[in-house]
Every structure is written in structure tokens, then in C-alpha cells.
Amino acid sequence: MRLGSHLPPAPVLALIACLSGCLSPSAAERAELAVQRQRLEVAEAMFQERCKTAGEKIHRTAENVEGVLLMKLRPSNINDGNQFAMDDPYGSDLGGDGYIVSFLRGSHQANTRGTPRPGAPPRIGYLFVEAVDPTDGKRYRYTGSVKAVRRKDVNAENVRRALAENPAYDLNVYAYVVDRAPAPGAAPRYGITYDDISTREEREYWIAGSSLRVIDLKTGEVMAERIGYMMDRGQGATWGGRAPWLLAANHACPGFGTTRHAAAAQGRQAQDFAEKVLKPRMEE
């Protein structure tokens, strides 16, 4: 028997040769991978350098604060992949009216179920929030509370059973309701604002920088500031429906308490920082 008689048939040998050759990266692909690795190294070095200036600086706090002025509102749409839109992806919070409501007394509790985790922010909220409506340039005051919004269906079986057991059963359905009215008098003393502090060079490497400030509007003093940065380690890749800025939240300083799905933890971050500085007045 010849030595070659135990080798696979010629077509199989050709397939094996093709697979071993076709699956190995070409010189161009290897060069591209090297460029990508080098780019990520530059981005990581730049990000780590920015992180040296990140963090919270609280110079002064205030007690018994009833209301605050939101000096800048957040956009309604979330920027999940626009590389050069300077709309503060790190500070991404609740959008539109949700950002205003997040600062109001009881809004968190009314929309959250379960027991808060140990060490969770108190998220008490303020008695009122004021903001200028960009559509008419006027300042409005927002307040919120839980109110009865409708009646339950008395024909529903579970409601009939509850009434039979307890004639005083509450037939009202409650929800957190926000009221808006023209702001009376002068604006609140304390304001909250944010800015995107990214540079073009930082955005080239998918790094976003953020400044969140609490300001005494009477004196012009910056009472506290939080500086934050985040970077997309995929450098803008969108394969598989990837959203660069949402994933960048997993790689942030200061972080958002988790390195997985951190974008979900970005909501109410402005409220959390504000309440460290401006202690909400508790109703008597």
C-alpha cells in the first residue's frame, strides 16, 4: 500500500488548504488591525489623562432648599451615536420634561417599586422647579404630587370583590401629576446647569467630557462641580446595532455604579449630585 493511500481525497485536501489560507488575515487586514490597536491605545491614554481631572468638587452646600432653577434643559432625544454632537453624552439623563420632573418632590418614589438598595441616593426632590420654556422664553414653575386621576371600573371582578369585603374600598386610581404655572416673582437663588466640555480632538477618539455645576445665582459662585468623561472602546463601531455612546457609559470616570449596561444608570444623575449640594427642605 502506498503512503499516500491514507490521505483524504484531493477535493478535501484542497478545501483544507483553502480554509487554512482563506481564514488567515491578509497583510492589509493585519495592517488595519494594527492601526485599530494603535488608535485604541492613543484613545485610552488620552482618556486616562482626562480622568485625572474628573470627579466631584463641592465647595459649599445649602440647607432647606425649596426649589431650584434648571438653567439648561436636556434634549428629548438621546444621542446614542452622533460623534460630534456636543450635547453632553456623559451627562445623558432623562430627556425633555422628564428631566424637569426628576427634580420634583416624590417623583422618584411614585415611579419606582421595591425597596431601595443599600446606599442608594435618597432622591427626595424639591418642592418646586423652575425653568425657561425655550418656545416662548417665559419662566415657569413646576410642582408635582400624587393625585386621583380616574375611577376604577366597578364592574371588574376584583373591584367588586374588594368592595364586598370592604365597603370603604378606595375606587380612585392615583398617578403622579405635574402642574405648570407662570413663575411668580424672582427666580430661585440656586441654579443647576451642564456643559459639554469635549474638544474636537477628544471626540475624534470617541471621548466625551461633561461639566455639571450648581451655582448661587445671587453671588455668581460655583458651589459645586462634577467633571466626568467616558470613552467608547469600540471607537464608534456600529456592527450588530451597536450604539457607541450608550456603550461608552460602561467606560467612564466617575463611573455610574456598574460596568455593564451603565447607560441605564445615567438617569437622575443630575438630581443625585444636586441633592448633595442643595439639601431639599423637608415639609413640616
PDB file of C-alpha atoms in Angstrom:
ATOM      1  CA  MET A   1       0.000   0.000   0.000  1.00  0.00           C
ATOM      2  CA  ARG A   2       1.340   3.419  -0.966  1.00  0.00           C
ATOM      3  CA  LEU A   3       1.963   6.023   1.756  1.00  0.00           C
ATOM      4  CA  GLY A   4      -0.460   8.427   0.148  1.00  0.00           C
ATOM      5  CA  SER A   5      -3.368   5.970   0.218  1.00  0.00           C
ATOM      6  CA  HIS A   6      -4.426   7.133   3.701  1.00  0.00           C
ATOM      7  CA  LEU A   7      -4.600  10.828   2.751  1.00  0.00           C
ATOM      8  CA  PRO A   8      -8.007  12.455   2.207  1.00  0.00           C
ATOM      9  CA  PRO A   9      -9.272  12.704  -1.364  1.00  0.00           C
ATOM     10  CA  ALA A  10      -7.934  15.596  -3.448  1.00  0.00           C
ATOM     11  CA  PRO A  11     -11.082  17.811  -3.120  1.00  0.00           C
ATOM     12  CA  VAL A  12     -10.899  17.563   0.684  1.00  0.00           C
ATOM     13  CA  LEU A  13      -7.210  18.448   0.649  1.00  0.00           C
ATOM     14  CA  ALA A  14      -7.996  21.473  -1.495  1.00  0.00           C
ATOM     15  CA  LEU A  15     -10.720  22.573   0.953  1.00  0.00           C
ATOM     16  CA  ILE A  16      -8.347  22.222   3.921  1.00  0.00           C
ATOM     17  CA  ALA A  17      -5.704  24.253   2.106  1.00  0.00           C
ATOM     18  CA  CYS A  18      -8.258  26.907   1.220  1.00  0.00           C
ATOM     19  CA  LEU A  19      -9.573  27.175   4.781  1.00  0.00           C
ATOM     20  CA  SER A  20      -6.128  27.485   6.288  1.00  0.00           C
ATOM     21  CA  GLY A  21      -5.209  30.164   3.797  1.00  0.00           C
ATOM     22  CA  CYS A  22      -8.512  31.965   3.410  1.00  0.00           C
ATOM     23  CA  LEU A  23      -9.145  32.340   7.147  1.00  0.00           C
ATOM     24  CA  SER A  24      -5.750  33.823   7.931  1.00  0.00           C
ATOM     25  CA  PRO A  25      -5.746  37.631   7.748  1.00  0.00           C
ATOM     26  CA  SER A  26      -4.215  39.236   4.725  1.00  0.00           C
ATOM     27  CA  ALA A  27      -1.414  41.753   5.005  1.00  0.00           C
ATOM     28  CA  ALA A  28      -3.946  44.569   4.530  1.00  0.00           C
ATOM     29  CA  GLU A  29      -6.186  43.164   7.266  1.00  0.00           C
ATOM     30  CA  ARG A  30      -3.243  42.775   9.634  1.00  0.00           C
ATOM     31  CA  ALA A  31      -2.253  46.366   8.948  1.00  0.00           C
ATOM     32  CA  GLU A  32      -5.795  47.542   9.620  1.00  0.00           C
ATOM     33  CA  LEU A  33      -5.893  45.632  12.922  1.00  0.00           C
ATOM     34  CA  ALA A  34      -2.589  47.203  13.909  1.00  0.00           C
ATOM     35  CA  VAL A  35      -3.980  50.667  13.153  1.00  0.00           C
ATOM     36  CA  GLN A  36      -7.086  49.935  15.239  1.00  0.00           C
ATOM     37  CA  ARG A  37      -4.995  48.703  18.175  1.00  0.00           C
ATOM     38  CA  GLN A  38      -2.795  51.780  17.985  1.00  0.00           C
ATOM     39  CA  ARG A  39      -5.829  54.056  17.806  1.00  0.00           C
ATOM     40  CA  LEU A  40      -7.339  52.426  20.897  1.00  0.00           C
ATOM     41  CA  GLU A  41      -4.028  52.812  22.750  1.00  0.00           C
ATOM     42  CA  VAL A  42      -3.985  56.533  21.959  1.00  0.00           C
ATOM     43  CA  ALA A  43      -7.633  56.859  22.999  1.00  0.00           C
ATOM     44  CA  GLU A  44      -7.046  55.002  26.277  1.00  0.00           C
ATOM     45  CA  ALA A  45      -4.032  57.154  27.114  1.00  0.00           C
ATOM     46  CA  MET A  46      -5.993  60.337  26.378  1.00  0.00           C
ATOM     47  CA  PHE A  47      -8.958  59.091  28.405  1.00  0.00           C
ATOM     48  CA  GLN A  48      -6.814  58.190  31.420  1.00  0.00           C
ATOM     49  CA  GLU A  49      -5.209  61.635  31.299  1.00  0.00           C
ATOM     50  CA  ARG A  50      -8.635  63.307  31.320  1.00  0.00           C
ATOM     51  CA  CYS A  51      -9.730  61.133  34.225  1.00  0.00           C
ATOM     52  CA  LYS A  52      -7.073  62.776  36.391  1.00  0.00           C
ATOM     53  CA  THR A  53      -9.252  65.906  36.452  1.00  0.00           C
ATOM     54  CA  ALA A  54     -12.581  64.089  36.798  1.00  0.00           C
ATOM     55  CA  GLY A  55     -14.659  63.873  39.941  1.00  0.00           C
ATOM     56  CA  GLU A  56     -16.841  65.936  42.243  1.00  0.00           C
ATOM     57  CA  LYS A  57     -15.767  69.152  43.922  1.00  0.00           C
ATOM     58  CA  ILE A  58     -18.206  70.531  46.482  1.00  0.00           C
ATOM     59  CA  HIS A  59     -17.116  73.908  47.831  1.00  0.00           C
ATOM     60  CA  ARG A  60     -20.261  74.798  49.747  1.00  0.00           C
ATOM     61  CA  THR A  61     -23.678  73.340  50.489  1.00  0.00           C
ATOM     62  CA  ALA A  62     -27.039  74.902  51.335  1.00  0.00           C
ATOM     63  CA  GLU A  63     -29.748  73.621  53.662  1.00  0.00           C
ATOM     64  CA  ASN A  64     -33.549  73.725  53.422  1.00  0.00           C
ATOM     65  CA  VAL A  65     -33.685  74.479  49.697  1.00  0.00           C
ATOM     66  CA  GLU A  66     -37.281  74.640  48.499  1.00  0.00           C
ATOM     67  CA  GLY A  67     -36.769  74.999  44.763  1.00  0.00           C
ATOM     68  CA  VAL A  68     -34.134  75.245  42.042  1.00  0.00           C
ATOM     69  CA  LEU A  69     -33.771  76.807  38.611  1.00  0.00           C
ATOM     70  CA  LEU A  70     -32.790  74.489  35.776  1.00  0.00           C
ATOM     71  CA  MET A  71     -30.676  76.839  33.701  1.00  0.00           C
ATOM     72  CA  LYS A  72     -30.461  74.453  30.757  1.00  0.00           C
ATOM     73  CA  LEU A  73     -32.851  71.645  29.824  1.00  0.00           C
ATOM     74  CA  ARG A  74     -31.808  68.349  28.333  1.00  0.00           C
ATOM     75  CA  PRO A  75     -32.840  67.394  24.782  1.00  0.00           C
ATOM     76  CA  SER A  76     -35.716  64.985  24.325  1.00  0.00           C
ATOM     77  CA  ASN A  77     -33.752  62.629  22.090  1.00  0.00           C
ATOM     78  CA  ILE A  78     -30.870  60.514  23.364  1.00  0.00           C
ATOM     79  CA  ASN A  79     -27.631  60.780  21.399  1.00  0.00           C
ATOM     80  CA  ASP A  80     -26.506  57.181  21.062  1.00  0.00           C
ATOM     81  CA  GLY A  81     -24.047  57.557  18.204  1.00  0.00           C
ATOM     82  CA  ASN A  82     -23.564  61.099  16.868  1.00  0.00           C
ATOM     83  CA  GLN A  83     -19.833  61.512  17.329  1.00  0.00           C
ATOM     84  CA  PHE A  84     -19.558  65.292  17.167  1.00  0.00           C
ATOM     85  CA  ALA A  85     -22.891  66.464  18.620  1.00  0.00           C
ATOM     86  CA  MET A  86     -21.818  68.455  21.666  1.00  0.00           C
ATOM     87  CA  ASP A  87     -24.892  67.564  23.716  1.00  0.00           C
ATOM     88  CA  ASP A  88     -23.102  66.048  26.721  1.00  0.00           C
ATOM     89  CA  PRO A  89     -23.459  62.256  26.265  1.00  0.00           C
ATOM     90  CA  TYR A  90     -21.800  61.662  29.652  1.00  0.00           C
ATOM     91  CA  GLY A  91     -24.485  63.736  31.351  1.00  0.00           C
ATOM     92  CA  SER A  92     -27.264  61.961  29.459  1.00  0.00           C
ATOM     93  CA  ASP A  93     -30.195  61.970  31.857  1.00  0.00           C
ATOM     94  CA  LEU A  94     -33.945  61.815  31.498  1.00  0.00           C
ATOM     95  CA  GLY A  95     -34.874  63.792  28.409  1.00  0.00           C
ATOM     96  CA  GLY A  96     -37.305  66.636  27.824  1.00  0.00           C
ATOM     97  CA  ASP A  97     -39.930  67.151  30.532  1.00  0.00           C
ATOM     98  CA  GLY A  98     -38.656  64.018  32.280  1.00  0.00           C
ATOM     99  CA  TYR A  99     -35.523  65.930  33.255  1.00  0.00           C
ATOM    100  CA  ILE A 100     -37.631  68.622  34.936  1.00  0.00           C
ATOM    101  CA  VAL A 101     -39.854  66.086  36.697  1.00  0.00           C
ATOM    102  CA  SER A 102     -36.826  64.181  38.028  1.00  0.00           C
ATOM    103  CA  PHE A 103     -36.048  67.083  40.400  1.00  0.00           C
ATOM    104  CA  LEU A 104     -39.569  67.262  41.862  1.00  0.00           C
ATOM    105  CA  ARG A 105     -40.525  66.002  45.314  1.00  0.00           C
ATOM    106  CA  GLY A 106     -41.777  62.421  45.282  1.00  0.00           C
ATOM    107  CA  SER A 107     -41.386  61.794  41.547  1.00  0.00           C
ATOM    108  CA  HIS A 108     -38.845  59.024  42.072  1.00  0.00           C
ATOM    109  CA  GLN A 109     -40.869  57.253  44.737  1.00  0.00           C
ATOM    110  CA  ALA A 110     -44.071  57.481  42.687  1.00  0.00           C
ATOM    111  CA  ASN A 111     -42.419  55.810  39.703  1.00  0.00           C
ATOM    112  CA  THR A 112     -40.274  53.224  41.486  1.00  0.00           C
ATOM    113  CA  ARG A 113     -41.306  49.942  43.040  1.00  0.00           C
ATOM    114  CA  GLY A 114     -39.495  47.786  45.543  1.00  0.00           C
ATOM    115  CA  THR A 115     -37.065  48.567  48.340  1.00  0.00           C
ATOM    116  CA  PRO A 116     -34.138  50.855  47.505  1.00  0.00           C
ATOM    117  CA  ARG A 117     -30.756  49.108  47.527  1.00  0.00           C
ATOM    118  CA  PRO A 118     -28.436  49.905  50.444  1.00  0.00           C
ATOM    119  CA  GLY A 119     -26.600  53.155  49.848  1.00  0.00           C
ATOM    120  CA  ALA A 120     -28.961  54.292  47.087  1.00  0.00           C
ATOM    121  CA  PRO A 121     -29.310  58.086  46.649  1.00  0.00           C
ATOM    122  CA  PRO A 122     -32.273  59.470  48.642  1.00  0.00           C
ATOM    123  CA  ARG A 123     -33.801  61.260  45.628  1.00  0.00           C
ATOM    124  CA  ILE A 124     -36.119  63.328  47.779  1.00  0.00           C
ATOM    125  CA  GLY A 125     -36.761  66.088  45.244  1.00  0.00           C
ATOM    126  CA  TYR A 126     -37.585  69.767  45.636  1.00  0.00           C
ATOM    127  CA  LEU A 127     -40.951  71.336  46.373  1.00  0.00           C
ATOM    128  CA  PHE A 128     -40.800  73.162  43.047  1.00  0.00           C
ATOM    129  CA  VAL A 129     -38.582  73.508  39.992  1.00  0.00           C
ATOM    130  CA  GLU A 130     -38.410  76.448  37.622  1.00  0.00           C
ATOM    131  CA  ALA A 131     -37.202  76.571  34.036  1.00  0.00           C
ATOM    132  CA  VAL A 132     -37.490  78.816  30.998  1.00  0.00           C
ATOM    133  CA  ASP A 133     -39.566  77.332  28.206  1.00  0.00           C
ATOM    134  CA  PRO A 134     -37.446  77.775  25.056  1.00  0.00           C
ATOM    135  CA  THR A 135     -40.569  78.004  22.901  1.00  0.00           C
ATOM    136  CA  ASP A 136     -41.798  81.268  24.455  1.00  0.00           C
ATOM    137  CA  GLY A 137     -38.874  82.439  26.594  1.00  0.00           C
ATOM    138  CA  LYS A 138     -41.006  82.542  29.746  1.00  0.00           C
ATOM    139  CA  ARG A 139     -40.120  81.080  33.130  1.00  0.00           C
ATOM    140  CA  TYR A 140     -42.491  78.508  34.599  1.00  0.00           C
ATOM    141  CA  ARG A 141     -42.815  76.829  37.964  1.00  0.00           C
ATOM    142  CA  TYR A 142     -43.379  73.079  38.125  1.00  0.00           C
ATOM    143  CA  THR A 143     -44.817  71.211  41.099  1.00  0.00           C
ATOM    144  CA  GLY A 144     -45.790  67.582  41.433  1.00  0.00           C
ATOM    145  CA  SER A 145     -47.888  65.332  43.639  1.00  0.00           C
ATOM    146  CA  VAL A 146     -49.831  62.108  43.608  1.00  0.00           C
ATOM    147  CA  LYS A 147     -53.472  62.739  42.716  1.00  0.00           C
ATOM    148  CA  ALA A 148     -56.573  60.769  41.858  1.00  0.00           C
ATOM    149  CA  VAL A 149     -56.771  60.739  38.062  1.00  0.00           C
ATOM    150  CA  ARG A 150     -59.762  58.456  37.418  1.00  0.00           C
ATOM    151  CA  ARG A 151     -62.128  55.906  38.960  1.00  0.00           C
ATOM    152  CA  LYS A 152     -61.725  52.160  38.848  1.00  0.00           C
ATOM    153  CA  ASP A 153     -64.097  50.030  36.813  1.00  0.00           C
ATOM    154  CA  VAL A 154     -66.747  48.965  39.343  1.00  0.00           C
ATOM    155  CA  ASN A 155     -67.754  46.127  37.016  1.00  0.00           C
ATOM    156  CA  ALA A 156     -64.364  44.486  37.235  1.00  0.00           C
ATOM    157  CA  GLU A 157     -64.484  41.267  39.257  1.00  0.00           C
ATOM    158  CA  ASN A 158     -61.558  42.108  41.511  1.00  0.00           C
ATOM    159  CA  VAL A 159     -63.049  45.532  42.320  1.00  0.00           C
ATOM    160  CA  ARG A 160     -66.468  44.040  43.153  1.00  0.00           C
ATOM    161  CA  ARG A 161     -64.787  41.506  45.409  1.00  0.00           C
ATOM    162  CA  ALA A 162     -62.796  44.239  47.178  1.00  0.00           C
ATOM    163  CA  LEU A 163     -65.956  46.337  47.713  1.00  0.00           C
ATOM    164  CA  ALA A 164     -67.797  43.352  49.098  1.00  0.00           C
ATOM    165  CA  GLU A 165     -65.043  42.779  51.636  1.00  0.00           C
ATOM    166  CA  ASN A 166     -64.594  46.475  52.426  1.00  0.00           C
ATOM    167  CA  PRO A 167     -67.346  48.976  51.540  1.00  0.00           C
ATOM    168  CA  ALA A 168     -64.847  51.808  52.138  1.00  0.00           C
ATOM    169  CA  TYR A 169     -62.521  50.438  49.435  1.00  0.00           C
ATOM    170  CA  ASP A 170     -60.926  53.354  47.545  1.00  0.00           C
ATOM    171  CA  LEU A 171     -62.183  53.427  43.961  1.00  0.00           C
ATOM    172  CA  ASN A 172     -59.738  56.096  42.861  1.00  0.00           C
ATOM    173  CA  VAL A 173     -56.740  55.450  40.588  1.00  0.00           C
ATOM    174  CA  TYR A 174     -53.738  57.568  41.523  1.00  0.00           C
ATOM    175  CA  ALA A 175     -50.817  58.872  39.490  1.00  0.00           C
ATOM    176  CA  TYR A 176     -48.020  61.384  39.861  1.00  0.00           C
ATOM    177  CA  VAL A 177     -49.265  64.618  38.287  1.00  0.00           C
ATOM    178  CA  VAL A 178     -47.129  67.618  37.347  1.00  0.00           C
ATOM    179  CA  ASP A 179     -48.617  71.117  37.366  1.00  0.00           C
ATOM    180  CA  ARG A 180     -47.085  74.041  35.499  1.00  0.00           C
ATOM    181  CA  ALA A 181     -47.839  77.732  36.003  1.00  0.00           C
ATOM    182  CA  PRO A 182     -46.088  81.038  35.240  1.00  0.00           C
ATOM    183  CA  ALA A 183     -43.328  81.504  37.804  1.00  0.00           C
ATOM    184  CA  PRO A 184     -44.138  84.093  40.481  1.00  0.00           C
ATOM    185  CA  GLY A 185     -41.601  86.726  41.488  1.00  0.00           C
ATOM    186  CA  ALA A 186     -37.849  86.336  41.279  1.00  0.00           C
ATOM    187  CA  ALA A 187     -36.131  83.159  40.162  1.00  0.00           C
ATOM    188  CA  PRO A 188     -34.822  80.695  42.773  1.00  0.00           C
ATOM    189  CA  ARG A 189     -31.457  81.529  44.284  1.00  0.00           C
ATOM    190  CA  TYR A 190     -29.779  78.295  43.183  1.00  0.00           C
ATOM    191  CA  GLY A 191     -29.336  77.107  39.630  1.00  0.00           C
ATOM    192  CA  ILE A 192     -28.232  73.843  38.030  1.00  0.00           C
ATOM    193  CA  THR A 193     -26.603  73.704  34.617  1.00  0.00           C
ATOM    194  CA  TYR A 194     -24.433  71.460  32.463  1.00  0.00           C
ATOM    195  CA  ASP A 195     -21.987  71.830  29.585  1.00  0.00           C
ATOM    196  CA  ASP A 196     -20.268  69.557  27.126  1.00  0.00           C
ATOM    197  CA  ILE A 197     -16.551  70.231  27.620  1.00  0.00           C
ATOM    198  CA  SER A 198     -15.279  67.902  24.895  1.00  0.00           C
ATOM    199  CA  THR A 199     -12.713  69.083  22.381  1.00  0.00           C
ATOM    200  CA  ARG A 200     -12.666  68.121  18.725  1.00  0.00           C
ATOM    201  CA  GLU A 201      -9.568  66.004  19.343  1.00  0.00           C
ATOM    202  CA  GLU A 202     -11.301  64.111  22.155  1.00  0.00           C
ATOM    203  CA  ARG A 203     -14.351  63.454  20.027  1.00  0.00           C
ATOM    204  CA  GLU A 204     -12.094  62.121  17.247  1.00  0.00           C
ATOM    205  CA  TYR A 205     -11.264  59.339  19.700  1.00  0.00           C
ATOM    206  CA  TRP A 206     -14.850  58.975  20.935  1.00  0.00           C
ATOM    207  CA  ILE A 207     -14.241  60.668  24.275  1.00  0.00           C
ATOM    208  CA  ALA A 208     -17.000  62.842  25.756  1.00  0.00           C
ATOM    209  CA  GLY A 209     -16.438  65.309  28.603  1.00  0.00           C
ATOM    210  CA  SER A 210     -19.069  66.814  30.889  1.00  0.00           C
ATOM    211  CA  SER A 211     -19.438  69.562  33.475  1.00  0.00           C
ATOM    212  CA  LEU A 212     -22.393  69.672  35.871  1.00  0.00           C
ATOM    213  CA  ARG A 213     -22.494  72.758  38.092  1.00  0.00           C
ATOM    214  CA  VAL A 214     -24.549  74.092  40.986  1.00  0.00           C
ATOM    215  CA  ILE A 215     -24.489  77.897  41.072  1.00  0.00           C
ATOM    216  CA  ASP A 216     -25.514  80.502  43.627  1.00  0.00           C
ATOM    217  CA  LEU A 217     -27.270  82.905  41.281  1.00  0.00           C
ATOM    218  CA  LYS A 218     -27.230  85.681  43.867  1.00  0.00           C
ATOM    219  CA  THR A 219     -23.438  85.779  44.143  1.00  0.00           C
ATOM    220  CA  GLY A 220     -22.406  84.004  40.929  1.00  0.00           C
ATOM    221  CA  GLU A 221     -20.447  81.460  42.982  1.00  0.00           C
ATOM    222  CA  VAL A 222     -19.991  77.934  41.631  1.00  0.00           C
ATOM    223  CA  MET A 223     -20.873  75.960  44.738  1.00  0.00           C
ATOM    224  CA  ALA A 224     -20.028  72.567  43.268  1.00  0.00           C
ATOM    225  CA  GLU A 225     -18.984  70.954  40.008  1.00  0.00           C
ATOM    226  CA  ARG A 226     -18.791  67.418  38.741  1.00  0.00           C
ATOM    227  CA  ILE A 227     -16.451  66.699  35.841  1.00  0.00           C
ATOM    228  CA  GLY A 228     -16.881  63.410  34.014  1.00  0.00           C
ATOM    229  CA  TYR A 229     -15.502  61.630  30.962  1.00  0.00           C
ATOM    230  CA  MET A 230     -16.386  58.483  29.074  1.00  0.00           C
ATOM    231  CA  MET A 231     -14.923  56.716  26.052  1.00  0.00           C
ATOM    232  CA  ASP A 232     -16.209  54.202  23.546  1.00  0.00           C
ATOM    233  CA  ARG A 233     -13.680  51.381  23.423  1.00  0.00           C
ATOM    234  CA  GLY A 234     -15.170  50.276  20.115  1.00  0.00           C
ATOM    235  CA  GLN A 235     -14.234  53.668  18.650  1.00  0.00           C
ATOM    236  CA  GLY A 236     -17.573  54.242  17.000  1.00  0.00           C
ATOM    237  CA  ALA A 237     -18.190  50.739  15.632  1.00  0.00           C
ATOM    238  CA  THR A 238     -21.875  50.136  14.890  1.00  0.00           C
ATOM    239  CA  TRP A 239     -21.908  46.473  13.872  1.00  0.00           C
ATOM    240  CA  GLY A 240     -24.732  44.414  15.360  1.00  0.00           C
ATOM    241  CA  GLY A 241     -26.757  47.515  16.175  1.00  0.00           C
ATOM    242  CA  ARG A 242     -24.026  48.784  18.465  1.00  0.00           C
ATOM    243  CA  ALA A 243     -24.681  52.256  19.997  1.00  0.00           C
ATOM    244  CA  PRO A 244     -21.275  53.870  20.720  1.00  0.00           C
ATOM    245  CA  TRP A 245     -22.267  56.479  23.303  1.00  0.00           C
ATOM    246  CA  LEU A 246     -24.518  54.091  25.214  1.00  0.00           C
ATOM    247  CA  LEU A 247     -21.682  51.576  25.499  1.00  0.00           C
ATOM    248  CA  ALA A 248     -19.215  54.332  26.369  1.00  0.00           C
ATOM    249  CA  ALA A 249     -21.077  54.720  29.678  1.00  0.00           C
ATOM    250  CA  ASN A 250     -19.531  51.377  30.694  1.00  0.00           C
ATOM    251  CA  HIS A 251     -16.105  53.023  30.475  1.00  0.00           C
ATOM    252  CA  ALA A 252     -16.491  56.255  32.427  1.00  0.00           C
ATOM    253  CA  CYS A 253     -14.876  58.276  35.191  1.00  0.00           C
ATOM    254  CA  PRO A 254     -16.512  58.771  37.575  1.00  0.00           C
ATOM    255  CA  GLY A 255     -18.420  55.594  36.769  1.00  0.00           C
ATOM    256  CA  PHE A 256     -22.150  55.085  37.086  1.00  0.00           C
ATOM    257  CA  GLY A 257     -22.010  52.254  39.606  1.00  0.00           C
ATOM    258  CA  THR A 258     -21.765  49.435  37.078  1.00  0.00           C
ATOM    259  CA  THR A 259     -19.626  48.477  34.086  1.00  0.00           C
ATOM    260  CA  ARG A 260     -22.465  46.699  32.275  1.00  0.00           C
ATOM    261  CA  HIS A 261     -25.497  48.500  30.858  1.00  0.00           C
ATOM    262  CA  ALA A 262     -24.307  51.633  32.649  1.00  0.00           C
ATOM    263  CA  ALA A 263     -26.354  53.845  30.321  1.00  0.00           C
ATOM    264  CA  ALA A 264     -29.436  52.681  32.217  1.00  0.00           C
ATOM    265  CA  ALA A 265     -27.937  54.161  35.401  1.00  0.00           C
ATOM    266  CA  GLN A 266     -27.364  57.620  33.934  1.00  0.00           C
ATOM    267  CA  GLY A 267     -30.909  58.789  34.613  1.00  0.00           C
ATOM    268  CA  ARG A 268     -31.348  61.142  37.601  1.00  0.00           C
ATOM    269  CA  GLN A 269     -27.606  61.651  37.932  1.00  0.00           C
ATOM    270  CA  ALA A 270     -28.112  65.438  37.943  1.00  0.00           C
ATOM    271  CA  GLN A 271     -30.664  65.164  40.753  1.00  0.00           C
ATOM    272  CA  ASP A 272     -28.316  62.958  42.769  1.00  0.00           C
ATOM    273  CA  PHE A 273     -25.478  65.476  42.525  1.00  0.00           C
ATOM    274  CA  ALA A 274     -27.734  68.475  43.156  1.00  0.00           C
ATOM    275  CA  GLU A 275     -29.107  66.989  46.369  1.00  0.00           C
ATOM    276  CA  LYS A 276     -25.584  66.503  47.723  1.00  0.00           C
ATOM    277  CA  VAL A 277     -25.130  70.258  47.436  1.00  0.00           C
ATOM    278  CA  LEU A 278     -28.611  71.718  47.810  1.00  0.00           C
ATOM    279  CA  LYS A 279     -30.273  69.820  50.622  1.00  0.00           C
ATOM    280  CA  PRO A 280     -34.033  69.707  49.985  1.00  0.00           C
ATOM    281  CA  ARG A 281     -36.275  71.262  52.598  1.00  0.00           C
ATOM    282  CA  MET A 282     -38.402  68.670  54.322  1.00  0.00           C
ATOM    283  CA  GLU A 283     -42.065  69.589  54.687  1.00  0.00           C
ATOM    284  CA  GLU A 284     -43.157  70.186  58.274  1.00  0.00           C
TER     285      GLU A 284
END
